[in-house]
XYZ file of C-alpha atoms in Angstrom:
190
model
C 44.146 76.641 297.059
C 41.541 79.383 297.414
C 43.484 80.792 300.378
C 46.716 80.873 298.374
C 45.016 82.627 295.476
C 43.456 85.248 297.740
C 46.795 85.906 299.465
C 48.616 86.200 296.120
C 45.988 88.676 294.933
C 46.314 90.670 298.165
C 50.109 90.792 297.773
C 49.703 92.568 294.425
C 48.058 95.458 296.296
C 50.998 95.947 298.682
C 53.978 98.244 298.181
C 57.376 96.573 298.108
C 58.394 97.915 301.520
C 55.113 97.106 303.305
C 55.332 94.666 306.178
C 52.436 92.296 306.821
C 51.638 89.605 309.360
C 50.116 86.182 309.115
C 47.360 87.433 311.424
C 46.325 89.952 308.752
C 46.005 87.106 306.238
C 43.559 85.135 308.392
C 40.671 86.821 306.605
C 41.528 84.663 303.578
C 41.206 81.308 305.324
C 41.852 79.159 308.379
C 45.180 79.449 310.205
C 46.426 76.131 308.835
C 45.840 77.132 305.212
C 47.230 80.630 305.695
C 50.415 79.215 307.225
C 50.760 76.704 304.383
C 50.241 79.409 301.768
C 52.745 81.770 303.354
C 55.279 78.963 303.739
C 54.886 78.133 300.074
C 55.331 81.771 299.043
C 58.525 81.962 301.120
C 59.883 78.811 299.415
C 59.016 80.324 296.025
C 60.890 83.497 297.100
C 57.870 85.718 296.492
C 57.869 86.923 300.092
C 60.534 87.137 302.778
C 60.035 85.984 306.358
C 61.381 88.668 308.693
C 60.366 87.008 311.961
C 57.731 84.603 313.236
C 54.506 85.712 311.591
C 56.031 88.836 309.988
C 56.717 89.044 306.253
C 57.462 91.464 303.434
C 57.506 91.210 299.676
C 60.772 89.892 298.276
C 62.719 92.793 296.826
C 65.964 92.640 294.914
C 67.245 96.193 294.859
C 65.591 97.821 297.876
C 66.768 97.484 301.450
C 64.947 95.059 303.666
C 62.780 96.510 306.458
C 64.728 97.295 309.603
C 64.415 95.521 312.934
C 62.795 98.730 314.171
C 60.009 98.326 311.577
C 59.479 94.676 312.492
C 59.224 95.497 316.208
C 56.622 98.173 315.513
C 54.580 95.793 313.350
C 54.883 92.860 315.734
C 53.682 94.857 318.732
C 50.723 96.187 316.767
C 48.350 98.005 319.107
C 50.734 98.043 322.050
C 52.810 101.151 322.434
C 56.473 100.518 321.876
C 58.985 103.011 323.126
C 61.378 102.684 320.242
C 64.487 103.349 322.262
C 67.237 100.838 321.723
C 69.064 100.281 324.973
C 71.622 97.688 323.987
C 73.205 97.517 320.564
C 76.570 95.837 320.189
C 77.154 94.589 316.634
C 80.658 93.375 317.534
C 79.419 90.874 320.102
C 78.316 87.474 318.775
C 75.224 87.504 320.995
C 74.141 90.853 319.570
C 70.768 91.857 320.951
C 68.469 94.824 320.947
C 66.220 95.731 323.832
C 63.044 97.721 323.195
C 60.880 99.108 325.964
C 57.133 98.581 325.684
C 53.848 99.051 327.552
C 52.730 95.664 326.324
C 53.957 92.195 327.104
C 57.599 91.246 327.440
C 58.954 88.726 324.982
C 61.669 88.009 322.494
C 62.050 86.944 318.892
C 64.657 86.567 316.180
C 64.770 89.064 313.341
C 67.405 88.732 310.624
C 69.602 86.720 312.988
C 69.369 89.298 315.786
C 67.742 88.484 319.118
C 65.234 91.232 319.925
C 63.950 91.568 323.471
C 60.749 93.432 324.272
C 60.824 94.533 327.886
C 57.695 95.745 329.651
C 58.316 98.868 331.697
C 56.279 100.682 334.297
C 54.988 104.226 333.955
C 57.861 105.758 335.943
C 60.434 104.155 333.633
C 58.487 105.336 330.599
C 58.516 108.897 331.968
C 62.289 108.636 332.432
C 62.747 107.456 328.845
C 61.311 110.726 327.515
C 64.317 112.937 328.367
C 68.059 112.693 327.965
C 68.716 113.014 331.706
C 65.964 110.505 332.437
C 67.505 107.980 330.031
C 70.744 108.130 332.035
C 68.846 107.205 335.205
C 66.799 104.610 333.327
C 69.999 102.950 332.116
C 71.298 102.907 335.702
C 67.983 101.513 336.975
C 67.952 98.767 334.350
C 71.599 97.969 335.100
C 70.390 96.940 338.544
C 71.051 97.677 342.175
C 73.849 95.112 342.473
C 75.749 96.461 339.463
C 75.492 100.186 340.265
C 77.734 101.966 342.744
C 78.371 105.594 343.750
C 81.251 105.915 341.262
C 79.078 104.855 338.319
C 76.370 107.347 339.323
C 79.016 110.068 339.781
C 80.532 109.340 336.333
C 77.076 109.376 334.715
C 76.126 112.704 336.295
C 79.544 114.228 335.589
C 78.838 114.031 331.831
C 75.859 116.378 332.214
C 76.040 120.091 331.566
C 75.721 122.580 334.447
C 72.141 123.410 333.401
C 71.163 119.732 333.379
C 72.704 119.236 336.833
C 70.350 121.872 338.256
C 67.380 119.779 337.001
C 68.454 116.585 338.764
C 66.209 117.096 341.808
C 63.095 116.899 339.648
C 63.942 113.269 338.809
C 63.990 112.091 342.438
C 60.272 111.077 342.567
C 60.700 108.852 339.500
C 63.642 106.849 340.849
C 63.672 103.772 343.085
C 64.899 104.333 346.644
C 68.373 102.853 346.155
C 69.042 105.117 343.168
C 67.558 108.121 344.995
C 70.135 107.600 347.763
C 73.005 107.739 345.257
C 71.525 110.833 343.593
C 70.977 112.646 346.908
C 74.585 111.962 347.892
C 75.748 113.305 344.524
C 73.530 116.404 344.843
C 74.995 117.074 348.286
C 78.530 116.893 346.847
C 77.537 119.308 344.082
C 75.954 121.668 346.620
C 72.542 121.576 344.940
């Protein structure tokens, strides 16, 4: 019961929109007792479980923390590129994909499957610009699912100024995507 009391006292120091993890509560007792205390507080509706090991104070009027907030808290020290690649609320298997430097994994958050996908440095560099994100989306779509028409349609949406910058992205792309881009650059006369 000492663990439960310490956790309850700690919860009084938190703001209503603060997210906390069970790992942060380990300073109040052993894992078993922390898990039991948090489970009890969820049953009593004093806290809300957002995902495995991620909680917030139960709030009536305020909005619950977003999936984006939970991802940032769950990844902790790892850098998360908070760029959602797939969001389709109409589909029943709605999922969000976040790019990260850390480990890949997945978890449920408010009924939504969230995937954390580890990316290499080249992909991270691509994710930093609008043009790069187009190529990153093509790269992540995969070699078997990308053809010259898809690359052409993607590049066609760019402005004339952006098209002149396309060559600078060649070193960041895999060979198969470079071939499509070079063919497109030749057609554009760049």
